[in-house]
Amino acid sequence: MPAPTDDLKVQLTAFLRKNHPEICRHWFDEIEPTGIDGGVLTLVVGESVRRNYLQRTCSGPFTEAAQAITGRLLAVRFVGEVGDGGDTKVAATSGGLAVAELEEQLLLSPDYTFDTFVVGPGNRLAHAASVAVSANLGGAYNPLFIHGGVGLGKTHVLQAICQCVLRQRPSARIGYLSCQTFSELFLGCVKSGRMQDFRHRFRNLDMLVIDDIHFLSKRDQTQEEFFHTFNSLYQAGKQIVLSSDASPNEIPDLEARLVSRFNCGLVARVDKPCYETRVAILKAKTALLGLDLPDDIPAFIASRVDTNIRELEGSLTKVRGFAMANALPLSLETAKRALADDRPSSGVSTKPSIQMIVDAVTLYYDLKLSDLMSKRRHKSVALPRQVCMWLARKHTRYSLEEIGGYFGGRDHTTVLHAEKKIENTRNTDLDLSQAIDRIEAVFQRQTPVG
Ligand code: ADP
Ligand code: MG
C-alpha cells in the first residue's frame, strides 16, 4: 500500500499541473511531502535554488492545492531536509550587509542551469568557457566576458555557472548581481557611510558575477569602485564573470583601463541560434515545463521566430495560453491560429515566411506538411520539397543549413542540389515554371506590401 504522502504527492502535482501549469517544472516530482503537523504541510526540496523558487513564486498555488486536496485549512512550508526549520537563507556570503540584501543578490532561477542550456554554433564557445570556469574558479579563464544581443542566453549561462559552483561547493562565496544592483548597493553604502562593509563584502568573494556590465556609468563613482573591486579580486586569483550587450571595446563610456582588463581573459560572443538550435531549445523548454507537445509545433515556431530566444519562448507561451483559453488541443493547427496575427519576425514585412511558402506548396500539390518533412524520396514528394527549398532560397533570408534543417533535418548540400535542379528545370519545363508562378501568386497575395 502506498504511504499517504505518496498519494498526496501525486495529487498535489496533478492539481498544480491542471490549475497552475505555468509554475510547474519537471523536477516537481522530486518534492517530498513529509507530513502534516500543526496545520502545516512540510515539503522537502533539497536544492536551495529550487527551494527559493518555490518560496518566492509558488507558495500560493501550493497552499491552494494542499487545501483543495485535504479539505483542511493548511499552510505549506518548504524545507531543505527532514527536520529542517525552513530557514530560507541562500548561500553563503559573510560580511556586513543585511540578509535581505544578500538574498536579493543571489536570486537564481532553477530554470537557468547547464542541464537546460542547449548548445549550438552560436553559443558553443561561451558555453564551453563557462563550464571550464565552473570547474576551476580563477584558473581557467579570468575574467570570462560574455557578450551578445538581448535574449541570447547571457543571464542563463551566468546563473548556470553560479549554480554549478554552488552544487559542488555549497559554501562558495559568490556574488551574483546585476550591474544596476552593484551600483545601487555601492551608492547606498557611500551615502550611509558603510563603505567598509561594501569592500569587505565584495573583495572577499570566491567569484564575482555581474550581469549587464555595460550599464557601468561614468557619471558616478561606481566605475572607479568597480575597478578597485576587480583588481583586488583578480590579484587574489578569484574568478570574475561578466556579461554585456557589447564587446569591451564597444561599450560606450567604459574607461580604457577597464577595457583592457576585460580583454585580458576570454571574451566570448553569443550569436543568434540557428534553426536546429531553436527547435532544440523549444523542446528543452517543453521538457522542463513537463509539457507534451507534438514535434511539429517547435518546428513551426522555430521557423517563424528567429530574432532571439526570449521571443521564441514568448511564442510558445502564447500558443499555450491560446490553447488553454479556447480549450483547444495543443496541435499545429492551434499553434497556427495562436500566432496568426504575429508577423514572422524574420526579415522585413514584405517577405513571405517559410511557413507561407510551405502552405502554398502543399495546397498546390495536395500534400501534407509531414510528407515534405519525411524521408520519402518518391518524385511526388521530392519535387514539391525541392520547389519549397528553391522558393525559400529565393524569398526568405534563411541559410542553406536552416532551410535543410526545417525540411526534416536535411543537409545543406541537399538544399543546394534542390536549388540548382529547380533553377535548371524550370527554364525547360513549362509545367514546372507555371506551377511555380501559381504558388508564388498564392503566398504573394498574403504578403503585405510596403
Ligand atoms: P540575455 O541575458 O542574453 O538577454 P537570457 O539569458 O535572459 O538572455 O535568455 C532569454 C531566455 O532564453 C531565457 O528564458 C533563457 O532560459 C532562454 N535561453 C537562452 N539561451 C538558451 C539556450 N541556449 N538553451 C536554452 N534556453 C536558452
Ligand atoms: Mg540578461
Short mmCIF file of N, CA and C in Angstrom, two decimals, residues 117-262:
data_model
loop_
_atom_site.label_atom_id
_atom_site.label_comp_id
_atom_site.label_asym_id
_atom_site.label_seq_id
_atom_site.Cartn_x
_atom_site.Cartn_y
_atom_site.Cartn_z
N PHE A 117 20.49 24.21 -20.76
CA PHE A 117 21.08 25.10 -21.76
C PHE A 117 21.43 24.31 -23.03
N VAL A 118 20.82 24.70 -24.12
CA VAL A 118 21.06 23.99 -25.37
C VAL A 118 22.26 24.62 -26.09
N VAL A 119 23.21 23.77 -26.46
CA VAL A 119 24.43 24.28 -27.09
C VAL A 119 24.31 24.19 -28.61
N GLY A 120 24.65 25.26 -29.28
CA GLY A 120 24.63 25.29 -30.74
C GLY A 120 25.81 26.10 -31.23
N PRO A 121 25.92 26.28 -32.54
CA PRO A 121 27.07 27.01 -33.08
C PRO A 121 27.20 28.43 -32.51
N GLY A 122 26.08 29.06 -32.19
CA GLY A 122 26.11 30.45 -31.74
C GLY A 122 26.63 30.64 -30.32
N ASN A 123 26.58 29.61 -29.50
CA ASN A 123 26.96 29.80 -28.09
C ASN A 123 27.98 28.76 -27.60
N ARG A 124 28.54 28.02 -28.54
CA ARG A 124 29.42 26.90 -28.15
C ARG A 124 30.61 27.36 -27.31
N LEU A 125 31.26 28.42 -27.75
CA LEU A 125 32.44 28.89 -27.04
C LEU A 125 32.06 29.40 -25.66
N ALA A 126 31.01 30.23 -25.60
CA ALA A 126 30.59 30.79 -24.32
C ALA A 126 30.22 29.66 -23.35
N HIS A 127 29.57 28.64 -23.86
CA HIS A 127 29.19 27.52 -23.01
C HIS A 127 30.41 26.75 -22.51
N ALA A 128 31.30 26.42 -23.43
CA ALA A 128 32.48 25.64 -23.05
C ALA A 128 33.31 26.41 -22.02
N ALA A 129 33.47 27.70 -22.26
CA ALA A 129 34.26 28.51 -21.33
C ALA A 129 33.58 28.56 -19.96
N SER A 130 32.27 28.66 -19.95
CA SER A 130 31.54 28.73 -18.69
C SER A 130 31.67 27.44 -17.89
N VAL A 131 31.60 26.33 -18.61
CA VAL A 131 31.76 25.04 -17.93
C VAL A 131 33.18 24.94 -17.36
N ALA A 132 34.15 25.36 -18.15
CA ALA A 132 35.54 25.29 -17.70
C ALA A 132 35.74 26.16 -16.46
N VAL A 133 35.17 27.35 -16.48
CA VAL A 133 35.31 28.26 -15.34
C VAL A 133 34.67 27.66 -14.09
N SER A 134 33.50 27.06 -14.25
CA SER A 134 32.81 26.47 -13.08
C SER A 134 33.64 25.37 -12.44
N ALA A 135 34.42 24.68 -13.26
CA ALA A 135 35.19 23.56 -12.73
C ALA A 135 36.51 24.02 -12.13
N ASN A 136 36.91 25.23 -12.41
CA ASN A 136 38.23 25.67 -11.99
C ASN A 136 38.23 27.18 -11.77
N LEU A 137 37.64 27.60 -10.66
CA LEU A 137 37.48 29.04 -10.39
C LEU A 137 38.82 29.75 -10.38
N GLY A 138 38.91 30.79 -11.18
CA GLY A 138 40.12 31.60 -11.21
C GLY A 138 41.24 30.97 -12.01
N GLY A 139 41.06 29.72 -12.44
CA GLY A 139 42.17 29.02 -13.07
C GLY A 139 42.00 28.79 -14.56
N ALA A 140 40.79 28.92 -15.07
CA ALA A 140 40.58 28.61 -16.50
C ALA A 140 40.68 29.90 -17.32
N TYR A 141 39.66 30.70 -17.26
CA TYR A 141 39.68 31.99 -17.96
C TYR A 141 39.28 33.06 -16.97
N ASN A 142 40.12 34.07 -16.84
CA ASN A 142 39.79 35.11 -15.88
C ASN A 142 40.21 36.48 -16.39
N PRO A 143 39.28 37.42 -16.54
CA PRO A 143 37.84 37.24 -16.38
C PRO A 143 37.24 36.50 -17.57
N LEU A 144 36.04 35.98 -17.38
CA LEU A 144 35.28 35.48 -18.51
C LEU A 144 34.27 36.56 -18.86
N PHE A 145 34.31 36.97 -20.12
CA PHE A 145 33.46 38.08 -20.54
C PHE A 145 32.56 37.58 -21.67
N ILE A 146 31.26 37.55 -21.41
CA ILE A 146 30.33 37.03 -22.42
C ILE A 146 29.48 38.18 -22.95
N HIS A 147 29.45 38.33 -24.26
CA HIS A 147 28.63 39.43 -24.78
C HIS A 147 27.79 38.99 -25.96
N GLY A 148 26.72 39.73 -26.21
CA GLY A 148 25.81 39.41 -27.31
C GLY A 148 24.49 40.13 -27.13
N GLY A 149 23.63 40.00 -28.13
CA GLY A 149 22.35 40.71 -28.14
C GLY A 149 21.39 40.25 -27.06
N VAL A 150 20.27 40.93 -26.96
CA VAL A 150 19.29 40.58 -25.92
C VAL A 150 18.67 39.22 -26.20
N GLY A 151 18.34 38.55 -25.12
CA GLY A 151 17.61 37.29 -25.21
C GLY A 151 18.40 36.15 -25.81
N LEU A 152 19.74 36.22 -25.75
CA LEU A 152 20.52 35.14 -26.35
C LEU A 152 21.17 34.23 -25.31
N GLY A 153 20.78 34.37 -24.05
CA GLY A 153 21.22 33.38 -23.06
C GLY A 153 22.35 33.80 -22.15
N LYS A 154 22.67 35.10 -22.12
CA LYS A 154 23.78 35.52 -21.26
C LYS A 154 23.46 35.33 -19.78
N THR A 155 22.30 35.82 -19.37
CA THR A 155 21.90 35.66 -17.97
C THR A 155 21.80 34.18 -17.60
N HIS A 156 21.25 33.40 -18.52
CA HIS A 156 21.10 31.96 -18.29
C HIS A 156 22.46 31.33 -17.98
N VAL A 157 23.44 31.63 -18.82
CA VAL A 157 24.73 30.97 -18.66
C VAL A 157 25.46 31.47 -17.40
N LEU A 158 25.29 32.74 -17.06
CA LEU A 158 25.90 33.27 -15.84
C LEU A 158 25.32 32.57 -14.60
N GLN A 159 24.00 32.41 -14.61
CA GLN A 159 23.37 31.75 -13.46
C GLN A 159 23.73 30.27 -13.42
N ALA A 160 23.91 29.68 -14.61
CA ALA A 160 24.30 28.27 -14.64
C ALA A 160 25.67 28.09 -13.99
N ILE A 161 26.58 29.02 -14.25
CA ILE A 161 27.89 28.95 -13.61
C ILE A 161 27.73 28.97 -12.09
N CYS A 162 26.95 29.93 -11.60
CA CYS A 162 26.75 30.05 -10.14
C CYS A 162 26.19 28.76 -9.56
N GLN A 163 25.19 28.21 -10.22
CA GLN A 163 24.54 27.02 -9.67
C GLN A 163 25.45 25.81 -9.72
N CYS A 164 26.24 25.74 -10.80
CA CYS A 164 27.17 24.62 -10.93
C CYS A 164 28.21 24.69 -9.81
N VAL A 165 28.73 25.88 -9.53
CA VAL A 165 29.71 26.05 -8.46
C VAL A 165 29.08 25.73 -7.11
N LEU A 166 27.88 26.26 -6.88
CA LEU A 166 27.22 26.03 -5.58
C LEU A 166 26.92 24.55 -5.34
N ARG A 167 26.64 23.82 -6.43
CA ARG A 167 26.37 22.40 -6.26
C ARG A 167 27.62 21.66 -5.79
N GLN A 168 28.76 22.04 -6.35
CA GLN A 168 30.00 21.37 -5.95
C GLN A 168 30.49 21.86 -4.60
N ARG A 169 30.25 23.15 -4.35
CA ARG A 169 30.78 23.75 -3.12
C ARG A 169 29.74 24.69 -2.54
N PRO A 170 28.80 24.14 -1.76
CA PRO A 170 27.71 24.98 -1.25
C PRO A 170 28.21 26.18 -0.44
N SER A 171 29.43 26.11 0.08
CA SER A 171 29.90 27.22 0.91
C SER A 171 30.64 28.29 0.11
N ALA A 172 30.74 28.10 -1.21
CA ALA A 172 31.46 29.08 -2.03
C ALA A 172 30.84 30.46 -1.84
N ARG A 173 31.69 31.45 -1.74
CA ARG A 173 31.17 32.83 -1.58
C ARG A 173 31.03 33.44 -2.97
N ILE A 174 29.80 33.54 -3.38
CA ILE A 174 29.52 34.02 -4.73
C ILE A 174 28.74 35.32 -4.66
N GLY A 175 29.16 36.27 -5.42
CA GLY A 175 28.36 37.49 -5.57
C GLY A 175 27.81 37.48 -6.98
N TYR A 176 26.50 37.30 -7.10
CA TYR A 176 25.87 37.36 -8.42
C TYR A 176 24.89 38.51 -8.42
N LEU A 177 25.10 39.49 -9.23
CA LEU A 177 24.17 40.62 -9.24
C LEU A 177 24.23 41.37 -10.56
N SER A 178 23.19 42.13 -10.78
CA SER A 178 23.19 42.94 -11.99
C SER A 178 24.05 44.16 -11.74
N CYS A 179 24.47 44.76 -12.84
CA CYS A 179 25.29 45.95 -12.71
C CYS A 179 24.53 47.05 -11.96
N GLN A 180 23.23 47.13 -12.23
CA GLN A 180 22.44 48.16 -11.55
C GLN A 180 22.43 47.93 -10.04
N THR A 181 22.28 46.67 -9.63
CA THR A 181 22.26 46.38 -8.19
C THR A 181 23.61 46.72 -7.57
N PHE A 182 24.67 46.39 -8.29
CA PHE A 182 26.00 46.72 -7.80
C PHE A 182 26.11 48.22 -7.56
N SER A 183 25.64 48.98 -8.54
CA SER A 183 25.66 50.43 -8.45
C SER A 183 24.84 50.94 -7.28
N GLU A 184 23.63 50.41 -7.16
CA GLU A 184 22.74 50.87 -6.09
C GLU A 184 23.33 50.56 -4.72
N LEU A 185 23.87 49.34 -4.59
CA LEU A 185 24.46 48.96 -3.30
C LEU A 185 25.61 49.89 -2.96
N PHE A 186 26.42 50.13 -3.97
CA PHE A 186 27.58 50.98 -3.76
C PHE A 186 27.15 52.38 -3.34
N LEU A 187 26.24 52.98 -4.10
CA LEU A 187 25.83 54.35 -3.79
C LEU A 187 25.14 54.41 -2.43
N GLY A 188 24.37 53.34 -2.12
CA GLY A 188 23.71 53.27 -0.81
C GLY A 188 24.74 53.27 0.31
N CYS A 189 25.80 52.47 0.12
CA CYS A 189 26.84 52.37 1.15
C CYS A 189 27.61 53.69 1.28
N VAL A 190 27.85 54.34 0.16
CA VAL A 190 28.53 55.63 0.21
C VAL A 190 27.70 56.60 1.06
N LYS A 191 26.41 56.60 0.76
CA LYS A 191 25.50 57.54 1.41
C LYS A 191 25.43 57.30 2.92
N SER A 192 25.38 56.01 3.28
CA SER A 192 25.20 55.71 4.70
C SER A 192 26.54 55.50 5.41
N GLY A 193 27.63 55.83 4.71
CA GLY A 193 28.95 55.69 5.34
C GLY A 193 29.31 54.26 5.68
N ARG A 194 28.89 53.28 4.84
CA ARG A 194 29.20 51.89 5.12
C ARG A 194 30.14 51.30 4.06
N MET A 195 31.05 52.10 3.59
CA MET A 195 31.95 51.63 2.55
C MET A 195 32.81 50.45 2.99
N GLN A 196 33.12 50.42 4.29
CA GLN A 196 33.91 49.29 4.80
C GLN A 196 33.16 47.98 4.55
N ASP A 197 31.87 48.02 4.87
CA ASP A 197 31.01 46.84 4.65
C ASP A 197 31.04 46.43 3.19
N PHE A 198 30.88 47.43 2.36
CA PHE A 198 30.81 47.16 0.92
C PHE A 198 32.09 46.48 0.45
N ARG A 199 33.21 47.05 0.84
CA ARG A 199 34.50 46.49 0.38
C ARG A 199 34.73 45.11 0.96
N HIS A 200 34.39 44.96 2.21
CA HIS A 200 34.56 43.66 2.84
C HIS A 200 33.75 42.61 2.08
N ARG A 201 32.56 42.98 1.75
CA ARG A 201 31.66 42.06 1.07
C ARG A 201 32.18 41.67 -0.31
N PHE A 202 32.57 42.64 -1.11
CA PHE A 202 32.90 42.35 -2.49
C PHE A 202 34.34 41.92 -2.72
N ARG A 203 35.20 42.24 -1.80
CA ARG A 203 36.59 41.85 -2.03
C ARG A 203 36.95 40.54 -1.35
N ASN A 204 35.97 39.91 -0.71
CA ASN A 204 36.21 38.62 -0.09
C ASN A 204 35.43 37.49 -0.74
N LEU A 205 35.14 37.66 -1.99
CA LEU A 205 34.35 36.64 -2.69
C LEU A 205 35.27 35.62 -3.36
N ASP A 206 34.72 34.44 -3.61
CA ASP A 206 35.43 33.46 -4.43
C ASP A 206 35.14 33.72 -5.91
N MET A 207 33.96 34.28 -6.14
CA MET A 207 33.60 34.57 -7.54
C MET A 207 32.63 35.75 -7.56
N LEU A 208 32.92 36.68 -8.44
CA LEU A 208 32.01 37.81 -8.63
C LEU A 208 31.43 37.72 -10.04
N VAL A 209 30.11 37.69 -10.13
CA VAL A 209 29.44 37.57 -11.42
C VAL A 209 28.55 38.78 -11.59
N ILE A 210 28.83 39.59 -12.58
CA ILE A 210 28.00 40.78 -12.79
C ILE A 210 27.37 40.76 -14.18
N ASP A 211 26.05 40.84 -14.17
CA ASP A 211 25.27 40.77 -15.40
C ASP A 211 25.08 42.18 -15.96
N ASP A 212 25.16 42.30 -17.26
CA ASP A 212 24.91 43.58 -17.95
C ASP A 212 25.87 44.69 -17.49
N ILE A 213 27.14 44.39 -17.56
CA ILE A 213 28.16 45.33 -17.09
C ILE A 213 28.21 46.59 -17.96
N HIS A 214 27.58 46.55 -19.14
CA HIS A 214 27.59 47.76 -19.99
C HIS A 214 26.85 48.93 -19.35
N PHE A 215 26.13 48.63 -18.25
CA PHE A 215 25.45 49.72 -17.56
C PHE A 215 26.38 50.51 -16.63
N LEU A 216 27.63 50.07 -16.53
CA LEU A 216 28.57 50.84 -15.70
C LEU A 216 28.65 52.25 -16.26
N SER A 217 28.37 53.19 -15.43
CA SER A 217 28.28 54.53 -15.99
C SER A 217 29.41 55.40 -15.47
N LYS A 218 29.84 56.28 -16.32
CA LYS A 218 30.93 57.16 -15.95
C LYS A 218 30.47 58.27 -15.01
N ARG A 219 29.16 58.43 -14.98
CA ARG A 219 28.64 59.60 -14.28
C ARG A 219 28.91 59.58 -12.78
N ASP A 220 28.89 58.39 -12.19
CA ASP A 220 29.14 58.37 -10.74
C ASP A 220 30.44 57.62 -10.45
N GLN A 221 30.68 57.39 -9.17
CA GLN A 221 31.96 56.75 -8.83
C GLN A 221 31.92 55.24 -8.95
N THR A 222 30.80 54.69 -9.41
CA THR A 222 30.71 53.23 -9.44
C THR A 222 31.82 52.60 -10.27
N GLN A 223 32.12 53.23 -11.41
CA GLN A 223 33.12 52.65 -12.30
C GLN A 223 34.49 52.59 -11.60
N GLU A 224 34.78 53.62 -10.87
CA GLU A 224 36.03 53.69 -10.12
C GLU A 224 36.07 52.58 -9.06
N GLU A 225 34.98 52.44 -8.34
CA GLU A 225 34.91 51.42 -7.29
C GLU A 225 34.98 50.02 -7.90
N PHE A 226 34.30 49.85 -9.02
CA PHE A 226 34.33 48.55 -9.66
C PHE A 226 35.76 48.19 -10.09
N PHE A 227 36.47 49.18 -10.58
CA PHE A 227 37.86 48.96 -10.99
C PHE A 227 38.68 48.40 -9.82
N HIS A 228 38.50 48.99 -8.65
CA HIS A 228 39.26 48.50 -7.49
C HIS A 228 38.79 47.13 -7.03
N THR A 229 37.49 46.92 -7.10
CA THR A 229 36.96 45.59 -6.74
C THR A 229 37.57 44.55 -7.68
N PHE A 230 37.54 44.87 -8.97
CA PHE A 230 38.07 43.97 -9.99
C PHE A 230 39.53 43.64 -9.69
N ASN A 231 40.33 44.67 -9.48
CA ASN A 231 41.76 44.46 -9.25
C ASN A 231 42.01 43.61 -8.02
N SER A 232 41.27 43.90 -6.97
CA SER A 232 41.58 43.18 -5.74
C SER A 232 41.20 41.70 -5.86
N LEU A 233 40.09 41.42 -6.54
CA LEU A 233 39.72 40.01 -6.74
C LEU A 233 40.69 39.33 -7.70
N TYR A 234 41.00 40.02 -8.77
CA TYR A 234 41.85 39.45 -9.81
C TYR A 234 43.23 39.11 -9.24
N GLN A 235 43.76 40.04 -8.46
CA GLN A 235 45.08 39.79 -7.89
C GLN A 235 45.09 38.63 -6.91
N ALA A 236 43.93 38.42 -6.29
CA ALA A 236 43.85 37.31 -5.34
C ALA A 236 43.49 36.01 -6.05
N GLY A 237 43.43 36.05 -7.39
CA GLY A 237 43.14 34.84 -8.16
C GLY A 237 41.69 34.41 -8.08
N LYS A 238 40.80 35.34 -7.74
CA LYS A 238 39.38 34.99 -7.66
C LYS A 238 38.70 35.17 -9.01
N GLN A 239 37.69 34.37 -9.23
CA GLN A 239 37.04 34.37 -10.54
C GLN A 239 36.13 35.58 -10.74
N ILE A 240 36.19 36.13 -11.94
CA ILE A 240 35.27 37.21 -12.31
C ILE A 240 34.58 36.82 -13.61
N VAL A 241 33.25 36.96 -13.63
CA VAL A 241 32.48 36.65 -14.84
C VAL A 241 31.58 37.84 -15.12
N LEU A 242 31.60 38.29 -16.36
CA LEU A 242 30.81 39.47 -16.72
C LEU A 242 30.00 39.20 -17.98
N SER A 243 28.86 39.85 -18.08
CA SER A 243 28.13 39.81 -19.35
C SER A 243 27.84 41.22 -19.80
N SER A 244 27.63 41.37 -21.09
CA SER A 244 27.42 42.71 -21.63
C SER A 244 26.72 42.59 -22.99
N ASP A 245 26.10 43.68 -23.40
CA ASP A 245 25.46 43.62 -24.73
C ASP A 245 26.45 43.97 -25.85
N ALA A 246 27.66 44.33 -25.47
CA ALA A 246 28.66 44.66 -26.49
C ALA A 246 30.03 44.19 -26.02
N SER A 247 30.96 44.08 -26.94
CA SER A 247 32.31 43.67 -26.56
C SER A 247 32.95 44.80 -25.75
N PRO A 248 34.01 44.49 -24.98
CA PRO A 248 34.60 45.54 -24.13
C PRO A 248 34.93 46.82 -24.92
N ASN A 249 35.47 46.64 -26.12
CA ASN A 249 35.86 47.82 -26.91
C ASN A 249 34.67 48.65 -27.37
N GLU A 250 33.51 48.04 -27.41
CA GLU A 250 32.35 48.75 -27.95
C GLU A 250 31.45 49.35 -26.88
N ILE A 251 31.78 49.14 -25.61
CA ILE A 251 30.92 49.71 -24.56
C ILE A 251 31.21 51.20 -24.45
N PRO A 252 30.20 52.02 -24.71
CA PRO A 252 30.48 53.45 -24.63
C PRO A 252 30.75 53.81 -23.17
N ASP A 253 31.54 54.80 -22.95
CA ASP A 253 31.74 55.26 -21.56
C ASP A 253 32.65 54.39 -20.72
N LEU A 254 33.17 53.32 -21.28
CA LEU A 254 34.00 52.46 -20.44
C LEU A 254 35.45 52.96 -20.48
N GLU A 255 36.00 53.19 -19.31
CA GLU A 255 37.37 53.68 -19.24
C GLU A 255 38.34 52.67 -19.85
N ALA A 256 39.40 53.20 -20.47
CA ALA A 256 40.36 52.36 -21.16
C ALA A 256 40.97 51.30 -20.24
N ARG A 257 41.20 51.65 -18.98
CA ARG A 257 41.85 50.68 -18.08
C ARG A 257 40.92 49.48 -17.81
N LEU A 258 39.60 49.74 -17.85
CA LEU A 258 38.68 48.60 -17.68
C LEU A 258 38.56 47.80 -18.97
N VAL A 259 38.55 48.50 -20.09
CA VAL A 259 38.51 47.80 -21.38
C VAL A 259 39.66 46.80 -21.45
N SER A 260 40.84 47.25 -21.09
CA SER A 260 41.98 46.34 -21.21
C SER A 260 41.89 45.19 -20.21
N ARG A 261 41.35 45.45 -19.04
CA ARG A 261 41.19 44.35 -18.08
C ARG A 261 40.15 43.33 -18.55
N PHE A 262 39.06 43.82 -19.12
CA PHE A 262 38.02 42.89 -19.61
C PHE A 262 38.56 42.03 -20.75
#
